mmCIF file of C-alpha atoms in Angstrom:
data_model
loop_
_atom_site.group_PDB
_atom_site.id
_atom_site.type_symbol
_atom_site.label_atom_id
_atom_site.label_comp_id
_atom_site.label_asym_id
_atom_site.label_seq_id
_atom_site.Cartn_x
_atom_site.Cartn_y
_atom_site.Cartn_z
ATOM 1 C CA MET A 1 75.952 94.245 -2.823
ATOM 2 C CA ASP A 2 74.190 95.943 -5.748
ATOM 3 C CA PRO A 3 72.693 93.112 -7.868
ATOM 4 C CA GLU A 4 72.440 95.430 -10.874
ATOM 5 C CA LYS A 5 76.207 95.973 -10.920
ATOM 6 C CA CYS A 6 77.603 92.644 -9.639
ATOM 7 C CA THR A 7 78.889 90.384 -12.436
ATOM 8 C CA ALA A 8 79.852 87.491 -10.118
ATOM 9 C CA CYS A 9 83.497 87.758 -11.177
ATOM 10 C CA GLY A 10 84.682 86.661 -7.715
ATOM 11 C CA GLU A 11 87.431 89.261 -7.309
ATOM 12 C CA CYS A 12 85.956 90.359 -3.971
ATOM 13 C CA ALA A 13 86.115 86.836 -2.507
ATOM 14 C CA LYS A 14 89.728 86.404 -3.605
ATOM 15 C CA VAL A 15 90.956 89.334 -1.484
ATOM 16 C CA CYS A 16 88.696 88.726 1.532
ATOM 17 C CA PRO A 17 90.890 87.991 4.595
ATOM 18 C CA VAL A 18 88.203 85.840 6.242
ATOM 19 C CA LYS A 19 87.887 82.188 5.207
ATOM 20 C CA THR A 20 85.747 79.470 6.793
ATOM 21 C CA ASP A 21 86.717 75.799 7.131
ATOM 22 C CA ASP A 22 84.961 74.979 3.856
ATOM 23 C CA GLY A 23 86.853 77.713 1.991
ATOM 24 C CA LYS A 24 84.072 80.293 1.820
ATOM 25 C CA ALA A 25 84.899 83.973 2.296
ATOM 26 C CA ALA A 26 82.891 86.538 4.250
ATOM 27 C CA ILE A 27 81.742 87.797 0.847
ATOM 28 C CA ASP A 28 80.799 84.904 -1.396
ATOM 29 C CA MET A 29 78.131 83.323 -3.553
ATOM 30 C CA PRO A 30 75.438 81.909 -1.204
ATOM 31 C CA TYR A 31 75.300 78.700 -3.266
ATOM 32 C CA PRO A 32 76.366 77.743 -6.816
ATOM 33 C CA PHE A 33 73.043 78.399 -8.557
ATOM 34 C CA ALA A 34 71.888 81.445 -6.598
ATOM 35 C CA VAL A 35 69.278 83.683 -8.233
ATOM 36 C CA PRO A 36 70.118 86.464 -8.747
ATOM 37 C CA ARG A 37 73.715 85.416 -9.374
ATOM 38 C CA THR A 38 75.184 87.930 -6.948
ATOM 39 C CA TYR A 39 77.827 87.767 -4.251
ATOM 40 C CA THR A 40 76.597 88.608 -0.750
ATOM 41 C CA ILE A 41 78.255 89.672 2.503
ATOM 42 C CA ASN A 42 77.829 87.546 5.617
ATOM 43 C CA PRO A 43 77.721 90.133 8.444
ATOM 44 C CA GLU A 44 78.533 87.438 11.014
ATOM 45 C CA LEU A 45 81.908 86.859 9.336
ATOM 46 C CA CYS A 46 82.764 90.214 7.771
ATOM 47 C CA LEU A 47 85.373 92.133 9.782
ATOM 48 C CA ARG A 48 83.726 95.430 8.925
ATOM 49 C CA PHE A 49 80.635 94.457 10.894
ATOM 50 C CA GLN A 50 82.532 93.089 13.893
ATOM 51 C CA GLU A 51 82.944 95.436 16.829
ATOM 52 C CA GLY A 52 86.544 96.570 17.283
ATOM 53 C CA GLU A 53 87.804 94.829 14.109
ATOM 54 C CA GLY A 54 88.395 97.995 12.055
ATOM 55 C CA ASP A 55 87.057 99.153 8.703
ATOM 56 C CA CYS A 56 88.139 96.482 6.230
ATOM 57 C CA SER A 57 87.176 97.422 2.667
ATOM 58 C CA LYS A 58 89.356 95.086 0.588
ATOM 59 C CA CYS A 59 86.380 93.647 -1.284
ATOM 60 C CA LYS A 60 85.103 97.111 -2.170
ATOM 61 C CA ASP A 61 88.519 98.196 -3.402
ATOM 62 C CA ALA A 62 88.875 95.040 -5.528
ATOM 63 C CA CYS A 63 85.438 95.189 -7.170
ATOM 64 C CA PRO A 64 85.865 96.453 -10.766
ATOM 65 C CA GLU A 65 82.173 97.378 -11.060
ATOM 66 C CA GLY A 66 81.787 99.207 -7.740
ATOM 67 C CA ALA A 67 79.020 96.817 -6.691
ATOM 68 C CA VAL A 68 79.982 96.526 -2.999
ATOM 69 C CA ASP A 69 77.782 98.817 -0.895
ATOM 70 C CA PHE A 70 78.343 98.767 2.874
ATOM 71 C CA GLU A 71 75.500 101.246 3.429
ATOM 72 C CA GLN A 72 72.877 98.903 2.008
ATOM 73 C CA THR A 73 70.144 97.944 4.496
ATOM 74 C CA GLU A 74 67.514 95.228 4.602
ATOM 75 C CA GLU A 75 64.323 95.925 2.702
ATOM 76 C CA GLU A 76 61.040 94.104 2.243
ATOM 77 C CA GLN A 77 59.557 93.528 -1.188
ATOM 78 C CA GLU A 78 56.057 92.464 -2.146
ATOM 79 C CA LEU A 79 55.909 90.132 -5.131
ATOM 80 C CA LYS A 80 52.819 89.071 -7.041
ATOM 81 C CA ILE A 81 53.337 85.482 -8.123
ATOM 82 C CA GLY A 82 51.320 82.720 -9.678
ATOM 83 C CA ALA A 83 53.052 79.668 -8.200
ATOM 84 C CA ILE A 84 55.503 78.645 -5.493
ATOM 85 C CA VAL A 85 57.966 75.746 -5.628
ATOM 86 C CA VAL A 86 59.110 74.775 -2.136
ATOM 87 C CA ALA A 87 62.688 73.471 -2.303
ATOM 88 C CA THR A 88 64.094 74.185 1.143
ATOM 89 C CA GLY A 89 66.465 71.222 1.292
ATOM 90 C CA TYR A 90 67.247 69.390 4.513
ATOM 91 C CA ASP A 91 69.266 69.584 7.714
ATOM 92 C CA GLU A 92 71.987 67.097 8.569
ATOM 93 C CA PHE A 93 71.217 65.011 11.642
ATOM 94 C CA ASP A 94 72.992 66.286 14.741
ATOM 95 C CA ALA A 95 75.306 63.401 15.663
ATOM 96 C CA SER A 96 75.660 64.710 19.228
ATOM 97 C CA LEU A 97 72.111 63.441 19.842
ATOM 98 C CA LYS A 98 73.692 59.959 19.879
ATOM 99 C CA PRO A 99 75.939 60.426 22.954
ATOM 100 C CA GLU A 100 77.153 56.822 22.882
ATOM 101 C CA LEU A 101 79.065 57.601 19.667
ATOM 102 C CA ARG A 102 81.083 60.394 21.380
ATOM 103 C CA TYR A 103 80.905 62.707 18.360
ATOM 104 C CA ASP A 104 81.225 65.860 20.457
ATOM 105 C CA LEU A 105 83.989 64.358 22.608
ATOM 106 C CA TYR A 106 86.621 62.904 20.256
ATOM 107 C CA ASP A 107 88.239 64.802 17.362
ATOM 108 C CA ASN A 108 88.633 61.657 15.279
ATOM 109 C CA VAL A 109 84.903 60.851 15.377
ATOM 110 C CA ILE A 110 83.513 62.860 12.462
ATOM 111 C CA THR A 111 80.464 62.894 10.190
ATOM 112 C CA GLY A 112 80.356 61.772 6.584
ATOM 113 C CA VAL A 113 79.982 65.382 5.410
ATOM 114 C CA GLU A 114 83.086 66.408 7.356
ATOM 115 C CA PHE A 115 85.006 63.438 5.962
ATOM 116 C CA GLU A 116 83.931 64.384 2.434
ATOM 117 C CA LYS A 117 85.790 67.683 2.880
ATOM 118 C CA LYS A 118 88.858 65.737 4.016
ATOM 119 C CA LEU A 119 88.637 63.607 0.882
ATOM 120 C CA LEU A 120 88.400 66.698 -1.329
ATOM 121 C CA GLU A 121 91.642 67.919 0.227
ATOM 122 C CA ALA A 122 93.155 64.449 -0.224
ATOM 123 C CA GLU A 123 92.436 64.542 -3.957
ATOM 124 C CA LYS A 124 94.772 67.549 -4.170
ATOM 125 C CA THR A 125 97.465 66.364 -1.745
ATOM 126 C CA GLY A 126 97.248 62.614 -2.403
ATOM 127 C CA LYS A 127 96.910 61.689 1.277
ATOM 128 C CA ILE A 128 94.325 61.659 4.051
ATOM 129 C CA GLU A 129 95.305 63.284 7.325
ATOM 130 C CA ILE A 130 93.345 63.332 10.581
ATOM 131 C CA ASN A 131 94.963 65.443 13.282
ATOM 132 C CA GLY A 132 98.207 65.332 11.293
ATOM 133 C CA LYS A 133 98.283 61.524 10.991
ATOM 134 C CA GLU A 134 97.270 59.083 8.283
ATOM 135 C CA PRO A 135 94.520 56.746 9.578
ATOM 136 C CA LYS A 136 95.187 53.046 9.081
ATOM 137 C CA ASP A 137 92.036 51.672 10.730
ATOM 138 C CA VAL A 138 88.837 53.395 9.588
ATOM 139 C CA ILE A 139 85.328 52.451 10.690
ATOM 140 C CA PHE A 140 82.167 53.767 9.043
ATOM 141 C CA VAL A 141 78.957 53.686 11.096
ATOM 142 C CA GLN A 142 75.725 53.587 9.088
ATOM 143 C CA CYS A 143 72.231 54.875 9.909
ATOM 144 C CA VAL A 144 73.228 57.567 12.415
ATOM 145 C CA GLY A 145 69.931 59.380 12.889
ATOM 146 C CA SER A 146 68.061 57.165 10.422
ATOM 147 C CA ARG A 147 65.864 54.118 11.086
ATOM 148 C CA ASP A 148 66.139 54.964 14.777
ATOM 149 C CA LYS A 149 63.020 55.203 16.945
ATOM 150 C CA ASN A 150 65.085 56.519 19.846
ATOM 151 C CA VAL A 151 65.721 59.816 18.031
ATOM 152 C CA GLY A 152 62.315 59.921 16.332
ATOM 153 C CA ASN A 153 63.521 59.180 12.787
ATOM 154 C CA GLU A 154 62.167 55.838 11.624
ATOM 155 C CA TYR A 155 62.771 56.482 7.918
ATOM 156 C CA CYS A 156 65.767 55.575 5.743
ATOM 157 C CA SER A 157 67.799 58.550 4.507
ATOM 158 C CA ARG A 158 68.512 56.720 1.223
ATOM 159 C CA VAL A 159 71.893 58.282 0.406
ATOM 160 C CA CYS A 160 74.036 57.120 3.341
ATOM 161 C CA CYS A 161 74.800 53.582 2.124
ATOM 162 C CA MET A 162 76.160 54.761 -1.202
ATOM 163 C CA TYR A 163 78.154 57.764 -0.050
ATOM 164 C CA THR A 164 79.709 55.516 2.582
ATOM 165 C CA ALA A 165 80.620 52.958 -0.109
ATOM 166 C CA LYS A 166 82.169 55.758 -2.162
ATOM 167 C CA GLN A 167 84.159 57.142 0.774
ATOM 168 C CA ALA A 168 85.299 53.683 1.880
ATOM 169 C CA THR A 169 86.488 52.953 -1.663
ATOM 170 C CA MET A 170 88.409 56.237 -1.770
ATOM 171 C CA VAL A 171 90.132 55.378 1.520
ATOM 172 C CA LYS A 172 91.306 52.046 0.068
ATOM 173 C CA ASP A 173 92.508 53.821 -3.083
ATOM 174 C CA LEU A 174 94.464 56.461 -1.149
ATOM 175 C CA ILE A 175 95.661 54.130 1.641
ATOM 176 C CA PRO A 176 95.891 50.607 0.131
ATOM 177 C CA ASP A 177 97.134 48.977 3.349
ATOM 178 C CA SER A 178 94.327 50.459 5.469
ATOM 179 C CA ASN A 179 91.679 48.397 7.263
ATOM 180 C CA VAL A 180 88.243 49.746 6.356
ATOM 181 C CA THR A 181 85.129 48.416 8.100
ATOM 182 C CA VAL A 182 81.505 49.434 7.548
ATOM 183 C CA CYS A 183 79.109 48.723 10.429
ATOM 184 C CA TYR A 184 75.641 48.549 8.893
ATOM 185 C CA ILE A 185 72.060 47.525 9.622
ATOM 186 C CA ASP A 186 71.085 46.826 5.993
ATOM 187 C CA VAL A 187 72.806 47.874 2.773
ATOM 188 C CA ARG A 188 70.273 49.577 0.517
ATOM 189 C CA ALA A 189 71.929 49.904 -2.891
ATOM 190 C CA TYR A 190 68.702 50.613 -4.743
ATOM 191 C CA GLY A 191 69.837 52.689 -7.782
ATOM 192 C CA ARG A 192 71.066 51.600 -11.191
ATOM 193 C CA GLY A 193 74.658 50.445 -10.900
ATOM 194 C CA TYR A 194 74.656 50.859 -7.118
ATOM 195 C CA GLU A 195 74.772 47.132 -6.367
ATOM 196 C CA GLN A 196 77.834 46.752 -8.591
ATOM 197 C CA PHE A 197 79.466 49.721 -6.877
ATOM 198 C CA TYR A 198 78.806 48.121 -3.473
ATOM 199 C CA GLU A 199 80.290 44.811 -4.653
ATOM 200 C CA ASN A 200 83.309 46.636 -6.081
ATOM 201 C CA ALA A 201 83.953 48.214 -2.671
ATOM 202 C CA GLN A 202 84.034 44.740 -1.133
ATOM 203 C CA LYS A 203 86.411 43.493 -3.826
ATOM 204 C CA LYS A 204 88.783 46.331 -2.968
ATOM 205 C CA GLY A 205 88.917 45.099 0.612
ATOM 206 C CA VAL A 206 86.190 47.076 2.364
ATOM 207 C CA ARG A 207 84.757 44.814 5.057
ATOM 208 C CA TYR A 208 81.015 45.004 5.739
ATOM 209 C CA TRP A 209 80.125 44.032 9.285
ATOM 210 C CA ARG A 210 76.425 43.769 10.147
ATOM 211 C CA GLY A 211 75.957 45.359 13.524
ATOM 212 C CA ASN A 212 74.823 48.606 15.090
ATOM 213 C CA PRO A 213 77.579 50.010 17.362
ATOM 214 C CA ALA A 214 76.551 50.299 20.990
ATOM 215 C CA GLU A 215 79.425 52.530 22.071
ATOM 216 C CA VAL A 216 82.577 54.334 20.971
ATOM 217 C CA TYR A 217 85.286 54.911 23.576
ATOM 218 C CA LYS A 218 89.045 55.335 23.853
ATOM 219 C CA ASP A 219 91.554 52.816 25.154
ATOM 220 C CA ASP A 220 95.241 53.788 25.338
ATOM 221 C CA GLY A 221 94.611 56.736 23.042
ATOM 222 C CA LYS A 222 92.928 54.679 20.319
ATOM 223 C CA LEU A 223 89.243 54.560 19.466
ATOM 224 C CA VAL A 224 87.341 51.350 20.154
ATOM 225 C CA VAL A 225 83.944 50.584 18.626
ATOM 226 C CA ARG A 226 81.874 48.081 20.585
ATOM 227 C CA ALA A 227 79.262 46.298 18.481
ATOM 228 C CA GLU A 228 77.651 42.918 17.925
ATOM 229 C CA ASN A 229 77.658 41.046 14.641
ATOM 230 C CA THR A 230 73.934 40.328 14.352
ATOM 231 C CA LEU A 231 74.470 37.630 11.714
ATOM 232 C CA LEU A 232 76.721 35.570 13.987
ATOM 233 C CA GLY A 233 75.574 36.816 17.388
ATOM 234 C CA ASP A 234 79.196 37.691 18.059
ATOM 235 C CA PRO A 235 79.924 40.765 20.235
ATOM 236 C CA LYS A 236 83.177 42.415 19.291
ATOM 237 C CA GLU A 237 85.376 45.434 19.951
ATOM 238 C CA ILE A 238 87.113 46.944 16.914
ATOM 239 C CA SER A 239 89.930 49.462 17.283
ATOM 240 C CA ALA A 240 90.112 52.442 14.945
ATOM 241 C CA ASP A 241 92.092 55.568 14.170
ATOM 242 C CA LEU A 242 89.034 57.214 12.647
ATOM 243 C CA VAL A 243 85.275 56.721 12.994
ATOM 244 C CA VAL A 244 83.033 58.230 10.313
ATOM 245 C CA LEU A 245 79.335 58.614 11.134
ATOM 246 C CA ALA A 246 76.926 58.404 8.190
ATOM 247 C CA THR A 247 74.482 61.011 9.458
ATOM 248 C CA GLY A 248 71.057 61.029 7.850
ATOM 249 C CA MET A 249 68.715 63.718 6.574
ATOM 250 C CA THR A 250 66.158 65.565 8.689
ATOM 251 C CA SER A 251 63.593 68.188 7.755
ATOM 252 C CA LYS A 252 64.609 71.831 7.976
ATOM 253 C CA SER A 253 64.350 73.337 11.439
ATOM 254 C CA ASP A 254 61.909 76.001 10.215
ATOM 255 C CA ALA A 255 59.802 73.622 8.110
ATOM 256 C CA ARG A 256 56.791 73.795 10.430
ATOM 257 C CA GLU A 257 56.771 77.591 10.344
ATOM 258 C CA LEU A 258 56.947 77.625 6.544
ATOM 259 C CA GLY A 259 54.290 74.912 6.281
ATOM 260 C CA ASN A 260 51.883 76.946 8.401
ATOM 261 C CA LEU A 261 52.566 79.996 6.241
ATOM 262 C CA LEU A 262 51.910 78.176 2.953
ATOM 263 C CA LYS A 263 49.133 75.941 4.329
ATOM 264 C CA VAL A 264 51.094 72.808 3.424
ATOM 265 C CA PRO A 265 50.702 69.923 5.902
ATOM 266 C CA GLN A 266 53.590 67.808 7.158
ATOM 267 C CA SER A 267 53.828 64.055 7.551
ATOM 268 C CA GLY A 268 54.705 62.320 10.792
ATOM 269 C CA ASP A 269 58.421 62.530 9.968
ATOM 270 C CA ARG A 270 58.115 66.351 9.651
ATOM 271 C CA PHE A 271 58.645 66.513 5.879
ATOM 272 C CA PHE A 272 56.124 68.293 3.637
ATOM 273 C CA LEU A 273 53.252 66.100 2.510
ATOM 274 C CA GLU A 274 52.369 65.701 -1.156
ATOM 275 C CA ALA A 275 48.754 65.775 -2.361
ATOM 276 C CA HIS A 276 48.933 62.132 -3.500
ATOM 277 C CA PRO A 277 51.974 59.825 -3.609
ATOM 278 C CA LYS A 278 51.137 58.587 -7.136
ATOM 279 C CA LEU A 279 48.705 61.037 -8.753
ATOM 280 C CA GLY A 280 50.105 64.236 -7.279
ATOM 281 C CA PRO A 281 53.686 63.659 -6.111
ATOM 282 C CA VAL A 282 54.702 67.328 -6.522
ATOM 283 C CA ASN A 283 51.337 68.920 -5.695
ATOM 284 C CA THR A 284 50.296 69.981 -2.204
ATOM 285 C CA ALA A 285 47.010 70.632 -0.449
ATOM 286 C CA SER A 286 47.393 74.314 -1.402
ATOM 287 C CA ASP A 287 46.792 75.050 -5.090
ATOM 288 C CA GLY A 288 49.739 76.785 -6.701
ATOM 289 C CA VAL A 289 52.236 75.451 -4.161
ATOM 290 C CA TYR A 290 54.499 72.601 -5.290
ATOM 291 C CA ILE A 291 57.308 70.691 -3.593
ATOM 292 C CA ALA A 292 60.638 69.444 -4.874
ATOM 293 C CA GLY A 293 63.608 67.642 -3.421
ATOM 294 C CA THR A 294 64.360 66.764 0.165
ATOM 295 C CA CYS A 295 61.716 69.044 1.650
ATOM 296 C CA GLN A 296 59.350 66.134 0.875
ATOM 297 C CA GLY A 297 61.673 63.408 2.143
ATOM 298 C CA PRO A 298 65.229 62.057 1.781
ATOM 299 C CA LYS A 299 66.389 61.854 -1.846
ATOM 300 C CA ASP A 300 69.589 61.689 -3.819
ATOM 301 C CA ILE A 301 70.577 64.284 -6.411
ATOM 302 C CA ALA A 302 69.112 62.387 -9.388
ATOM 303 C CA ASP A 303 65.674 61.997 -7.785
ATOM 304 C CA THR A 304 65.752 65.604 -6.600
ATOM 305 C CA LEU A 305 66.426 66.900 -10.107
ATOM 306 C CA ALA A 306 63.696 64.694 -11.570
ATOM 307 C CA GLN A 307 61.122 65.911 -9.064
ATOM 308 C CA ALA A 308 62.238 69.527 -9.467
ATOM 309 C CA SER A 309 61.653 69.262 -13.223
ATOM 310 C CA GLY A 310 58.160 67.906 -12.588
ATOM 311 C CA ALA A 311 57.368 70.628 -10.059
ATOM 312 C CA VAL A 312 58.474 73.382 -12.438
ATOM 313 C CA MET A 313 56.360 71.976 -15.277
ATOM 314 C CA LYS A 314 53.337 71.733 -12.988
ATOM 315 C CA ALA A 315 53.870 75.347 -11.928
ATOM 316 C CA LEU A 316 54.188 76.516 -15.549
ATOM 317 C CA ILE A 317 50.908 74.979 -16.747
ATOM 318 C CA PRO A 318 48.504 77.493 -15.123
ATOM 319 C CA LEU A 319 50.937 80.343 -15.759
ATOM 320 C CA CYS A 320 51.033 79.583 -19.485
ATOM 321 C CA GLN A 321 47.297 78.892 -19.771
ATOM 322 C CA GLY A 322 46.365 81.986 -17.811
ATOM 323 C CA LYS A 323 43.618 80.143 -15.941
ATOM 324 C CA VAL A 324 43.197 77.449 -13.316
ATOM 325 C CA PHE A 325 40.701 74.652 -12.848
ATOM 326 C CA ILE A 326 39.113 74.270 -9.428
ATOM 327 C CA GLU A 327 37.101 71.461 -7.888
ATOM 328 C CA PRO A 328 33.309 71.899 -8.143
ATOM 329 C CA ILE A 329 32.689 70.511 -4.658
ATOM 330 C CA THR A 330 33.214 73.483 -2.345
ATOM 331 C CA SER A 331 31.450 74.827 0.716
ATOM 332 C CA VAL A 332 28.574 77.301 0.418
ATOM 333 C CA VAL A 333 26.957 79.417 3.154
ATOM 334 C CA ASP A 334 23.207 79.841 3.583
ATOM 335 C CA GLU A 335 23.130 83.534 4.480
ATOM 336 C CA GLU A 336 19.624 83.320 5.964
ATOM 337 C CA ILE A 337 20.788 80.876 8.637
ATOM 338 C CA CYS A 338 24.397 82.037 9.235
ATOM 339 C CA SER A 339 24.879 83.949 12.490
ATOM 340 C CA GLY A 340 28.428 85.087 11.695
ATOM 341 C CA CYS A 341 29.934 83.281 14.690
ATOM 342 C CA HIS A 342 33.345 82.769 12.969
ATOM 343 C CA MET A 343 33.543 79.085 14.019
ATOM 344 C CA CYS A 344 34.186 78.002 10.426
ATOM 345 C CA GLU A 345 36.931 80.601 10.087
ATOM 346 C CA LYS A 346 38.741 79.176 13.103
ATOM 347 C CA ILE A 347 38.605 75.564 11.924
ATOM 348 C CA CYS A 348 39.569 76.040 8.247
ATOM 349 C CA VAL A 349 43.263 75.446 7.550
ATOM 350 C CA TYR A 350 42.989 77.044 4.084
ATOM 351 C CA ASP A 351 41.556 80.404 5.261
ATOM 352 C CA ALA A 352 38.596 79.994 2.893
ATOM 353 C CA PRO A 353 35.849 81.475 5.154
ATOM 354 C CA THR A 354 35.872 85.242 5.662
ATOM 355 C CA PHE A 355 33.433 87.587 7.387
ATOM 356 C CA ASP A 356 31.327 89.931 5.266
ATOM 357 C CA GLU A 357 31.092 93.110 7.347
ATOM 358 C CA GLU A 358 28.250 94.524 5.279
ATOM 359 C CA LYS A 359 25.974 91.468 5.430
ATOM 360 C CA GLY A 360 27.140 90.244 8.833
ATOM 361 C CA VAL A 361 27.584 86.664 7.603
ATOM 362 C CA MET A 362 30.432 84.366 6.622
ATOM 363 C CA THR A 363 31.392 83.861 2.978
ATOM 364 C CA ILE A 364 33.497 81.131 1.356
ATOM 365 C CA ASN A 365 36.333 81.793 -1.101
ATOM 366 C CA SER A 366 35.687 78.984 -3.582
ATOM 367 C CA ILE A 367 39.157 79.396 -5.126
ATOM 368 C CA VAL A 368 40.991 78.240 -2.005
ATOM 369 C CA CYS A 369 38.263 75.985 -0.560
ATOM 370 C CA LYS A 370 39.103 72.271 -0.813
ATOM 371 C CA GLY A 371 35.662 70.927 0.019
ATOM 372 C CA CYS A 372 36.934 68.994 3.030
ATOM 373 C CA GLY A 373 33.713 69.681 4.971
ATOM 374 C CA SER A 374 35.353 70.699 8.248
ATOM 375 C CA CYS A 375 33.494 74.002 8.310
ATOM 376 C CA GLY A 376 30.137 72.326 7.675
ATOM 377 C CA ALA A 377 30.690 69.858 10.489
ATOM 378 C CA THR A 378 31.680 72.687 12.847
ATOM 379 C CA CYS A 379 28.890 75.175 12.023
ATOM 380 C CA PRO A 380 26.476 75.265 15.009
ATOM 381 C CA SER A 381 23.688 76.720 12.826
ATOM 382 C CA GLY A 382 23.990 74.154 10.055
ATOM 383 C CA ALA A 383 24.379 77.025 7.600
ATOM 384 C CA ILE A 384 27.221 75.470 5.593
ATOM 385 C CA SER A 385 26.747 72.709 3.057
ATOM 386 C CA MET A 386 28.763 71.310 0.153
ATOM 387 C CA ASN A 387 28.042 72.089 -3.487
ATOM 388 C CA HIS A 388 26.807 68.951 -5.293
ATOM 389 C CA PHE A 389 26.960 67.129 -1.966
ATOM 390 C CA ARG A 390 23.995 68.487 -0.014
ATOM 391 C CA ASP A 391 22.069 66.621 2.662
ATOM 392 C CA GLN A 392 19.051 66.235 0.381
ATOM 393 C CA GLN A 393 21.217 64.523 -2.230
ATOM 394 C CA LEU A 394 22.688 62.147 0.330
ATOM 395 C CA PHE A 395 19.257 61.285 1.736
ATOM 396 C CA ALA A 396 17.982 60.619 -1.806
ATOM 397 C CA GLN A 397 20.858 58.197 -2.402
ATOM 398 C CA ILE A 398 20.180 56.424 0.891
ATOM 399 C CA ASN A 399 16.461 56.116 0.131
ATOM 400 C CA MET A 400 17.217 54.707 -3.304
ATOM 401 C CA LEU A 401 19.624 52.120 -1.894
ATOM 402 C CA SER A 402 17.237 51.099 0.885
ATOM 403 C CA SER A 403 14.147 50.812 -1.328
#
């Protein structure tokens, strides 16, 4: 697709014969706010790029601007930039990692995201259908992949409680005589108006049942959820036509690779780590690199937008000023002692030390150096010290305190 010609009119997507389950065509907008605002071709879906499928060119014929170019190839571009905002989003937890819930075995055990698509269809048709039938008994299971040490995710995903309350309410609205049960660990309705929304769901007949399901199985063709009510200590088996799993958020699968590239550390839960939770919530250990949204941790849309606004403003400050302020405490190399062994280069995560071929010694890039002292502690020659934090200064402080 030629971005100079494409006007994002959507005529190409209308005539595309390939459609995915979520309604996307083989040629479509990658996401609503894509920059540049250009339609792209997915070669994994496009019939033209499938062996033995023929030479479909319907999108090209329909394009009024002649923007579709099948001969276009991948190309690499080098961009000079002043700041980076990392906003990679998140991955949905793979529910099949909880085998006791039988997500990959039963068709009527689905995730909250999949059920959301069903509800979007129901808004048009006025009815919910699962495998051609209207479900009368619906069970929502909370915290699938969240607050679970067994799968390595001990954090709360923050959005699951409220989107479950919304979906449960919609089921009661569309199927008034349905039995809707939410199996939960704790209900965390933390936002403004969320507690009232949760109470409204209960008033509409949504039953909240405190217990983490131990197993989902089938009996006489109907789903059965086995769980224990932890408030009453009462084990119970609840039958259902549909089980909806509120899957949580996880970090992107390639987050570690990107973090290593940008020199941004990750926390124990594999999300990107901010410089300081209060004083630098959008900053990172690498100057000029900022984070926004769920790449830092689970967030809802409102919090994501708020943090994104902060990250953009932080990125604009040095760009508008045309200069940056750096910390005065950085490493410095004593060239008379340095042997050029490269030990500091290996230990530094910011790539601050480099080898001076002409002098045969290591040098420190003070712009990227963070003054952490790792290189100084590693140097076998003792050639590296910290500006304004030298050994003589420390010894003078100690002598003063001890005198």
